[in-house]
Coordinates of C-alpha atoms in Angstrom, one line a residue:
M1 CA -11.1 -18.4 1.6
N2 CA -12.9 -15.4 2.9
Q3 CA -14.0 -15.0 6.5
E4 CA -14.3 -12.3 9.2
P5 CA -11.6 -12.5 11.9
V6 CA -12.2 -11.7 15.5
S7 CA -10.6 -8.3 15.1
Q8 CA -13.0 -7.4 12.3
I9 CA -10.2 -6.9 9.9
P10 CA -11.5 -8.3 6.5
I11 CA -9.6 -11.4 5.3
L12 CA -9.0 -11.5 1.5
Y13 CA -7.0 -14.8 1.4
E14 CA -5.8 -17.4 3.9
D15 CA -4.2 -20.8 3.8
N16 CA -1.5 -22.5 5.9
H17 CA 1.2 -20.3 4.5
L18 CA -0.3 -16.8 3.9
L19 CA -2.8 -14.3 5.4
G20 CA -4.1 -11.6 3.1
I21 CA -6.1 -8.8 4.7
V22 CA -7.5 -5.3 4.1
K23 CA -5.5 -2.9 6.3
P24 CA -7.7 -0.3 8.0
V25 CA -6.6 3.3 7.7
N26 CA -4.7 5.2 10.5
I27 CA -3.3 2.1 12.1
P28 CA 0.5 1.4 12.1
T29 CA 1.6 -1.8 10.3
Q30 CA 3.9 -2.7 13.2
A31 CA 4.5 -1.3 16.7
D32 CA 6.0 2.2 16.7
V33 CA 6.8 5.0 19.2
S34 CA 3.1 6.0 19.4
G35 CA 2.3 2.8 21.3
D36 CA -1.0 2.6 19.5
P37 CA -2.4 -0.8 18.6
D38 CA -0.7 -2.1 15.5
L39 CA -1.8 -4.4 12.7
L40 CA 0.8 -7.1 13.2
T41 CA 0.0 -7.6 16.9
L42 CA -3.7 -7.5 16.2
L43 CA -3.5 -10.2 13.5
K44 CA -1.2 -12.4 15.7
E45 CA -3.8 -12.2 18.5
D46 CA -6.6 -12.9 16.0
I47 CA -4.9 -16.1 14.7
K48 CA -4.2 -17.2 18.3
V49 CA -7.9 -16.9 19.2
R50 CA -9.4 -18.3 15.9
Y51 CA -7.2 -21.4 15.9
G52 CA -6.7 -21.8 19.7
K53 CA -2.9 -21.7 19.3
P54 CA -0.8 -21.8 22.5
G55 CA 2.3 -19.6 22.9
N56 CA 3.6 -17.2 20.4
V57 CA 2.2 -17.0 16.8
Y58 CA 4.5 -16.4 13.9
L59 CA 3.5 -13.8 11.3
G60 CA 6.0 -12.4 9.0
L61 CA 5.8 -8.8 7.7
V62 CA 6.6 -8.8 3.9
H63 CA 5.7 -5.3 2.9
R64 CA 4.4 -2.1 4.6
L65 CA 1.8 0.5 4.2
D66 CA 2.1 4.0 5.7
R67 CA -0.1 4.5 8.8
P68 CA -2.8 6.6 7.1
V69 CA -3.0 4.2 4.0
G70 CA -5.4 1.3 3.8
G71 CA -5.9 -1.6 1.4
A72 CA -4.6 -5.0 0.5
M73 CA -1.7 -6.5 2.4
I74 CA -0.2 -10.0 2.6
F75 CA 1.5 -11.6 5.6
A76 CA 3.5 -14.8 5.9
K77 CA 2.4 -17.5 8.4
T78 CA 5.6 -19.4 8.2
S79 CA 9.3 -18.4 8.1
K80 CA 9.7 -20.3 4.8
A81 CA 6.9 -18.3 3.2
A82 CA 8.3 -15.1 4.5
S83 CA 11.7 -15.8 3.0
R84 CA 10.3 -16.7 -0.4
L85 CA 8.0 -13.7 -0.5
S86 CA 10.9 -11.4 0.5
E87 CA 12.9 -12.9 -2.4
A88 CA 9.9 -12.2 -4.7
V89 CA 10.1 -8.5 -3.5
R90 CA 13.8 -8.4 -4.3
S91 CA 13.4 -10.0 -7.7
R92 CA 10.4 -7.7 -8.4
S93 CA 8.0 -10.6 -9.1
F94 CA 6.0 -9.1 -6.1
R95 CA 3.6 -6.6 -7.7
K96 CA 2.0 -3.7 -5.9
G97 CA -0.8 -1.6 -7.4
Y98 CA -2.2 1.6 -5.8
A99 CA -4.9 4.1 -6.3
A100 CA -4.6 7.8 -5.5
V101 CA -6.6 11.0 -5.8
V102 CA -4.3 13.9 -6.5
H103 CA -4.7 17.6 -6.9
G104 CA -4.2 18.9 -10.4
R105 CA -3.3 17.3 -13.7
L106 CA -0.3 15.1 -14.4
P107 CA 1.8 16.0 -17.6
A108 CA 0.4 13.0 -19.6
P109 CA -2.5 10.5 -19.3
R110 CA 0.1 7.8 -18.5
G111 CA 3.8 7.8 -17.9
T112 CA 6.7 6.9 -15.6
L113 CA 8.1 8.9 -12.8
R114 CA 11.8 8.3 -11.9
N115 CA 13.5 10.2 -9.1
M116 CA 16.3 9.9 -6.6
L117 CA 14.8 10.0 -3.0
L118 CA 16.6 10.7 0.2
K119 CA 15.0 10.0 3.6
D120 CA 15.7 12.0 6.7
P121 CA 15.1 9.6 9.6
K122 CA 15.1 12.5 12.1
T123 CA 12.0 14.1 10.6
N124 CA 10.7 10.9 8.9
T125 CA 10.4 12.8 5.6
V126 CA 11.6 12.0 2.1
S127 CA 12.8 14.5 -0.5
V128 CA 13.7 14.4 -4.2
V129 CA 17.4 15.0 -4.6
K130 CA 20.0 15.1 -7.4
S131 CA 21.6 12.0 -8.8
G132 CA 24.8 11.2 -6.9
T133 CA 23.5 12.5 -3.5
P134 CA 25.0 10.2 -0.8
G135 CA 22.4 7.8 0.6
A136 CA 19.8 8.6 -2.2
K137 CA 17.9 5.7 -3.8
E138 CA 16.2 5.5 -7.1
A139 CA 12.4 5.4 -7.1
V140 CA 10.4 4.3 -10.1
L141 CA 6.6 4.1 -10.7
D142 CA 4.2 3.9 -13.6
Y143 CA 1.0 5.9 -13.5
E144 CA -2.3 6.0 -15.5
V145 CA -4.9 8.7 -15.1
L146 CA -8.3 7.0 -15.0
G147 CA -10.4 10.1 -14.7
T148 CA -10.6 13.8 -13.7
N149 CA -13.3 15.6 -11.7
G150 CA -12.9 19.3 -11.1
S151 CA -9.4 19.9 -9.8
F152 CA -8.8 16.3 -8.9
S153 CA -7.4 13.3 -10.8
L154 CA -7.9 9.6 -10.1
V155 CA -4.6 7.8 -10.7
R156 CA -3.7 4.1 -10.9
I157 CA -0.1 3.5 -9.9
K158 CA 2.3 0.5 -10.3
L159 CA 5.4 0.6 -8.1
H160 CA 8.7 -0.8 -9.4
T161 CA 10.5 0.1 -6.2
G162 CA 9.3 0.2 -2.6
R163 CA 10.8 3.4 -1.2
S164 CA 9.5 5.1 1.9
H165 CA 6.6 7.6 1.1
Q166 CA 7.5 7.0 -2.6
I167 CA 4.1 7.7 -4.2
R168 CA 3.4 10.7 -2.0
V169 CA 6.8 12.3 -2.7
Q170 CA 6.9 11.6 -6.4
M171 CA 3.4 12.8 -7.0
N172 CA 4.0 16.0 -5.0
H173 CA 7.3 16.5 -7.0
A174 CA 5.3 16.2 -10.2
G175 CA 3.0 19.0 -9.0
C176 CA 0.2 16.8 -8.0
P177 CA 0.1 16.2 -4.2
L178 CA -2.2 13.6 -2.9
Y179 CA -5.6 14.6 -1.5
G180 CA -5.4 14.7 2.3
D181 CA -1.6 14.3 2.5
Q182 CA -0.7 16.5 5.5
K183 CA 3.0 15.8 5.3
Y184 CA 3.7 16.5 1.6
G185 CA 0.6 18.4 0.5
S186 CA -0.1 20.7 3.4
R187 CA -0.3 23.8 1.1
V188 CA -3.5 22.4 -0.6
N189 CA -5.0 20.1 2.0
K190 CA -6.9 20.9 5.2
P191 CA -6.0 19.4 8.6
G192 CA -8.0 16.3 9.4
Q193 CA -8.6 15.2 5.7
Q194 CA -7.9 11.5 5.2
I195 CA -5.2 10.8 2.6
A196 CA -6.6 9.3 -0.6
L197 CA -4.1 6.5 -1.2
W198 CA -5.1 2.9 -1.3
S199 CA -3.4 -0.5 -1.9
V200 CA -5.7 -2.0 -4.6
T201 CA -3.7 -5.0 -5.7
V202 CA -1.0 -7.2 -4.4
G203 CA 0.2 -9.9 -6.7
F204 CA 2.9 -12.6 -6.3
P205 CA 3.8 -16.3 -6.9
H206 CA 2.5 -18.4 -4.0
P207 CA 5.6 -19.3 -2.0
V208 CA 4.7 -23.1 -2.0
T209 CA 2.4 -23.8 -5.0
K210 CA 4.0 -21.1 -7.3
E211 CA 0.5 -20.3 -8.6
E212 CA -0.2 -16.6 -9.1
V213 CA -2.1 -15.0 -6.2
V214 CA -3.7 -11.6 -6.6
L215 CA -5.3 -9.8 -3.7
A216 CA -7.7 -6.9 -4.6
S217 CA -9.4 -4.2 -2.5
L218 CA -11.3 -1.1 -3.6
P219 CA -11.2 2.2 -1.8
P220 CA -14.1 3.1 0.5
E221 CA -17.2 4.7 -1.0
E222 CA -16.6 8.1 0.4
H223 CA -15.1 11.5 -0.6
P224 CA -13.0 11.9 -2.7
W225 CA -13.2 8.4 -4.1
N226 CA -16.9 8.7 -4.8
L227 CA -16.3 11.5 -7.3
W228 CA -16.0 8.7 -9.8
S229 CA -18.5 6.0 -10.8
E230 CA -18.2 2.4 -9.7
T231 CA -17.3 1.4 -13.2
V232 CA -14.3 3.8 -13.2
L233 CA -13.2 2.6 -9.7
N234 CA -13.4 -1.0 -10.8
G235 CA -10.7 -0.2 -13.4
L236 CA -8.3 0.3 -10.5
H237 CA -8.0 -3.5 -10.2
A238 CA -6.6 -3.9 -13.7
E239 CA -3.0 -5.2 -13.9
D240 CA -0.8 -4.4 -16.9

């Protein structure tokens, strides 16, 4: 079911159990210290208005996207759906596919990046550390280079783990910081550039029917995404 909510956030999928949307860039997924309007609150208000619901609206946060990142996201409209989707995340039957434009060339057309990451909550930054470092967690992703243009590469990414800032940190560690990433790629990016990272697919078994659900969203038709043809960009939706 596709419809336009009151908040003008595009809906990709909706039923009694789930709400799938396209997250706008530069909006926090949930309330944070900035006090800026957040996605979770906006969607709850939207449901309340569209369905005339009295009182509080339940909407469960299943996964997150960094504030500057846009694309496909799924929310749970019931606690049972939230619990089952959270279990899908833990069992890795919840699939997340991303697109990124990076500086430079990766070492191979496709491959796997495996690193130990450590988050510093004081600075909200993540770094690659040696195995055995206290508090470090393993981060694993698969990547495939779909095309190159000048000094940029278009990369399709499949996450196996969901670590904070994972794609941004691992790509930077591989020598290919993301276009526009001010936090991990400031040496090659200019202030004000929008990070080129997009959630293109979210796939999971429906928490009630068990049927496979796949949400898909392509990046906006603007620089640097438009360095590649529509045909190439459509390849971002492919699932292995």
